């Protein structure tokens, strides 16, 4: 799981939260939010893993929104959290590649107007 930033027409910043399955590189969950907080991350984690469908591991970076509360919530889902090393995006290469492809193929060609417009583009 990770976040990517998207600038808007009014010079605001939107954040795209996404969870990717590493086995087939498919998007399990994607949503757009304003400033990311740990409470929003925990709420968004409830959607891709309903009931007993949680994976064994969840890889995420050391961003401030992924604090100890998020780590505890991930453990409560029965998932083992794996944090990547500091300033090592290559350790989460599947997520970084999705961000790069999304930027190159979509966001470099379209100016995002607002949150609703970004959701329409991504979904």
PDB file of C-alpha atoms in Angstrom:
ATOM      1  CA  UNK A   1       0.000   0.000   0.000  1.00  0.00           C
ATOM      2  CA  UNK A   2       1.139   3.517  -0.617  1.00  0.00           C
ATOM      3  CA  UNK A   3       0.072   7.058  -1.442  1.00  0.00           C
ATOM      4  CA  UNK A   4       0.816   9.153  -4.495  1.00  0.00           C
ATOM      5  CA  UNK A   5       0.340  12.891  -4.794  1.00  0.00           C
ATOM      6  CA  UNK A   6      -1.623  14.537  -7.595  1.00  0.00           C
ATOM      7  CA  UNK A   7      -1.571  18.318  -8.168  1.00  0.00           C
ATOM      8  CA  UNK A   8      -4.835  19.977  -9.172  1.00  0.00           C
ATOM      9  CA  UNK A   9      -5.744  22.910 -11.375  1.00  0.00           C
ATOM     10  CA  UNK A  10      -6.076  25.196  -8.337  1.00  0.00           C
ATOM     11  CA  UNK A  11      -2.578  24.209  -7.108  1.00  0.00           C
ATOM     12  CA  UNK A  12      -3.999  21.967  -4.414  1.00  0.00           C
ATOM     13  CA  UNK A  13      -2.715  18.479  -3.722  1.00  0.00           C
ATOM     14  CA  UNK A  14      -4.806  15.323  -3.662  1.00  0.00           C
ATOM     15  CA  UNK A  15      -3.554  11.985  -2.381  1.00  0.00           C
ATOM     16  CA  UNK A  16      -4.354   8.668  -4.000  1.00  0.00           C
ATOM     17  CA  UNK A  17      -4.328   5.738  -1.589  1.00  0.00           C
ATOM     18  CA  UNK A  18      -3.963   2.319  -3.170  1.00  0.00           C
ATOM     19  CA  UNK A  19      -3.428  -1.299  -2.188  1.00  0.00           C
ATOM     20  CA  UNK A  20      -1.923  -3.681  -4.753  1.00  0.00           C
ATOM     21  CA  UNK A  21      -1.807  -7.487  -4.677  1.00  0.00           C
ATOM     22  CA  UNK A  22       1.723  -8.542  -5.535  1.00  0.00           C
ATOM     23  CA  UNK A  23       0.778 -11.923  -7.000  1.00  0.00           C
ATOM     24  CA  UNK A  24      -1.030 -10.564 -10.086  1.00  0.00           C
ATOM     25  CA  UNK A  25      -0.309  -6.855  -9.613  1.00  0.00           C
ATOM     26  CA  UNK A  26      -3.974  -6.009  -9.440  1.00  0.00           C
ATOM     27  CA  UNK A  27      -5.406  -3.061  -7.583  1.00  0.00           C
ATOM     28  CA  UNK A  28      -7.344  -4.250  -4.535  1.00  0.00           C
ATOM     29  CA  UNK A  29      -8.414  -0.792  -3.421  1.00  0.00           C
ATOM     30  CA  UNK A  30      -7.934   2.759  -4.628  1.00  0.00           C
ATOM     31  CA  UNK A  31      -9.353   5.966  -3.214  1.00  0.00           C
ATOM     32  CA  UNK A  32      -8.718   9.697  -3.303  1.00  0.00           C
ATOM     33  CA  UNK A  33      -8.309  11.757  -0.148  1.00  0.00           C
ATOM     34  CA  UNK A  34      -7.158  15.130   1.050  1.00  0.00           C
ATOM     35  CA  UNK A  35      -4.322  15.124   3.603  1.00  0.00           C
ATOM     36  CA  UNK A  36      -3.623  11.523   4.626  1.00  0.00           C
ATOM     37  CA  UNK A  37      -3.896  10.691   8.314  1.00  0.00           C
ATOM     38  CA  UNK A  38      -3.569   7.440  10.197  1.00  0.00           C
ATOM     39  CA  UNK A  39      -7.338   7.397  10.883  1.00  0.00           C
ATOM     40  CA  UNK A  40      -8.081   7.600   7.147  1.00  0.00           C
ATOM     41  CA  UNK A  41      -5.545   4.871   6.408  1.00  0.00           C
ATOM     42  CA  UNK A  42      -7.164   2.549   8.963  1.00  0.00           C
ATOM     43  CA  UNK A  43     -10.616   3.260   7.500  1.00  0.00           C
ATOM     44  CA  UNK A  44      -9.383   2.586   3.964  1.00  0.00           C
ATOM     45  CA  UNK A  45      -7.770  -0.700   5.061  1.00  0.00           C
ATOM     46  CA  UNK A  46     -11.159  -2.079   6.110  1.00  0.00           C
ATOM     47  CA  UNK A  47     -12.419  -1.965   2.526  1.00  0.00           C
ATOM     48  CA  UNK A  48      -9.898  -4.135   0.610  1.00  0.00           C
ATOM     49  CA  UNK A  49      -9.762  -6.854   3.298  1.00  0.00           C
ATOM     50  CA  UNK A  50     -13.309  -7.754   4.313  1.00  0.00           C
ATOM     51  CA  UNK A  51     -13.897 -10.686   6.641  1.00  0.00           C
ATOM     52  CA  UNK A  52     -11.117 -13.311   6.396  1.00  0.00           C
ATOM     53  CA  UNK A  53      -9.662 -12.360   3.008  1.00  0.00           C
ATOM     54  CA  UNK A  54      -6.572 -10.631   4.393  1.00  0.00           C
ATOM     55  CA  UNK A  55      -3.155 -11.479   2.915  1.00  0.00           C
ATOM     56  CA  UNK A  56      -0.210 -12.718   4.947  1.00  0.00           C
ATOM     57  CA  UNK A  57       1.942  -9.608   4.546  1.00  0.00           C
ATOM     58  CA  UNK A  58       1.421  -5.912   3.863  1.00  0.00           C
ATOM     59  CA  UNK A  59       4.338  -3.834   2.601  1.00  0.00           C
ATOM     60  CA  UNK A  60       4.376  -0.079   3.209  1.00  0.00           C
ATOM     61  CA  UNK A  61       6.880   2.718   3.603  1.00  0.00           C
ATOM     62  CA  UNK A  62       7.855   4.782   6.617  1.00  0.00           C
ATOM     63  CA  UNK A  63       5.584   7.745   5.891  1.00  0.00           C
ATOM     64  CA  UNK A  64       4.156   9.679   8.826  1.00  0.00           C
ATOM     65  CA  UNK A  65       0.619   8.476   8.046  1.00  0.00           C
ATOM     66  CA  UNK A  66       1.712   4.860   8.623  1.00  0.00           C
ATOM     67  CA  UNK A  67       2.346   5.277  12.348  1.00  0.00           C
ATOM     68  CA  UNK A  68       2.042   2.794  15.227  1.00  0.00           C
ATOM     69  CA  UNK A  69      -1.775   2.946  15.164  1.00  0.00           C
ATOM     70  CA  UNK A  70      -1.792   1.721  11.557  1.00  0.00           C
ATOM     71  CA  UNK A  71       0.723  -1.022  12.370  1.00  0.00           C
ATOM     72  CA  UNK A  72      -1.505  -2.224  15.230  1.00  0.00           C
ATOM     73  CA  UNK A  73      -4.586  -2.125  13.002  1.00  0.00           C
ATOM     74  CA  UNK A  74      -2.773  -4.192  10.371  1.00  0.00           C
ATOM     75  CA  UNK A  75      -1.787  -6.727  13.027  1.00  0.00           C
ATOM     76  CA  UNK A  76      -5.406  -6.888  14.232  1.00  0.00           C
ATOM     77  CA  UNK A  77      -6.453  -7.903  10.710  1.00  0.00           C
ATOM     78  CA  UNK A  78      -4.091 -10.872  11.040  1.00  0.00           C
ATOM     79  CA  UNK A  79      -1.601  -9.380   8.579  1.00  0.00           C
ATOM     80  CA  UNK A  80       2.110  -9.185   9.261  1.00  0.00           C
ATOM     81  CA  UNK A  81       3.285  -5.594   8.548  1.00  0.00           C
ATOM     82  CA  UNK A  82       6.528  -5.160   6.594  1.00  0.00           C
ATOM     83  CA  UNK A  83       8.029  -1.687   6.512  1.00  0.00           C
ATOM     84  CA  UNK A  84      10.564  -0.921   3.831  1.00  0.00           C
ATOM     85  CA  UNK A  85      13.895   0.648   4.710  1.00  0.00           C
ATOM     86  CA  UNK A  86      14.295   4.392   4.919  1.00  0.00           C
ATOM     87  CA  UNK A  87      14.559   5.989   1.435  1.00  0.00           C
ATOM     88  CA  UNK A  88      14.433   2.628  -0.368  1.00  0.00           C
ATOM     89  CA  UNK A  89      11.522   2.782  -2.832  1.00  0.00           C
ATOM     90  CA  UNK A  90      12.971  -0.161  -4.774  1.00  0.00           C
ATOM     91  CA  UNK A  91      11.838  -2.429  -1.923  1.00  0.00           C
ATOM     92  CA  UNK A  92       8.220  -1.665  -2.816  1.00  0.00           C
ATOM     93  CA  UNK A  93       8.769  -1.716  -6.542  1.00  0.00           C
ATOM     94  CA  UNK A  94       5.266  -2.903  -7.509  1.00  0.00           C
ATOM     95  CA  UNK A  95       3.677   0.150  -5.891  1.00  0.00           C
ATOM     96  CA  UNK A  96       6.310   2.529  -7.251  1.00  0.00           C
ATOM     97  CA  UNK A  97       5.865   1.127 -10.749  1.00  0.00           C
ATOM     98  CA  UNK A  98       2.087   1.633 -10.558  1.00  0.00           C
ATOM     99  CA  UNK A  99       2.614   5.243  -9.490  1.00  0.00           C
ATOM    100  CA  UNK A 100       5.034   5.793 -12.378  1.00  0.00           C
ATOM    101  CA  UNK A 101       2.684   4.234 -14.920  1.00  0.00           C
ATOM    102  CA  UNK A 102      -0.264   6.211 -13.591  1.00  0.00           C
ATOM    103  CA  UNK A 103       1.692   9.445 -13.905  1.00  0.00           C
ATOM    104  CA  UNK A 104       3.093   8.701 -17.370  1.00  0.00           C
ATOM    105  CA  UNK A 105      -0.035   7.238 -18.929  1.00  0.00           C
ATOM    106  CA  UNK A 106      -2.722   9.387 -17.323  1.00  0.00           C
ATOM    107  CA  UNK A 107      -1.723  12.325 -15.172  1.00  0.00           C
ATOM    108  CA  UNK A 108       0.894  13.775 -17.535  1.00  0.00           C
ATOM    109  CA  UNK A 109      -1.831  14.235 -20.159  1.00  0.00           C
ATOM    110  CA  UNK A 110      -4.711  15.516 -18.035  1.00  0.00           C
ATOM    111  CA  UNK A 111      -5.006  18.406 -15.597  1.00  0.00           C
ATOM    112  CA  UNK A 112      -7.000  17.231 -12.604  1.00  0.00           C
ATOM    113  CA  UNK A 113      -9.761  19.632 -11.607  1.00  0.00           C
ATOM    114  CA  UNK A 114     -10.849  18.289  -8.223  1.00  0.00           C
ATOM    115  CA  UNK A 115     -11.322  15.148  -6.159  1.00  0.00           C
ATOM    116  CA  UNK A 116     -14.376  14.021  -8.122  1.00  0.00           C
ATOM    117  CA  UNK A 117     -12.533  14.415 -11.422  1.00  0.00           C
ATOM    118  CA  UNK A 118      -9.555  12.369 -10.177  1.00  0.00           C
ATOM    119  CA  UNK A 119     -11.853   9.588  -8.977  1.00  0.00           C
ATOM    120  CA  UNK A 120     -13.514   9.506 -12.380  1.00  0.00           C
ATOM    121  CA  UNK A 121     -10.119   9.270 -14.100  1.00  0.00           C
ATOM    122  CA  UNK A 122      -8.840   6.474 -11.876  1.00  0.00           C
ATOM    123  CA  UNK A 123     -11.970   4.357 -11.701  1.00  0.00           C
TER     124      UNK A 123
END
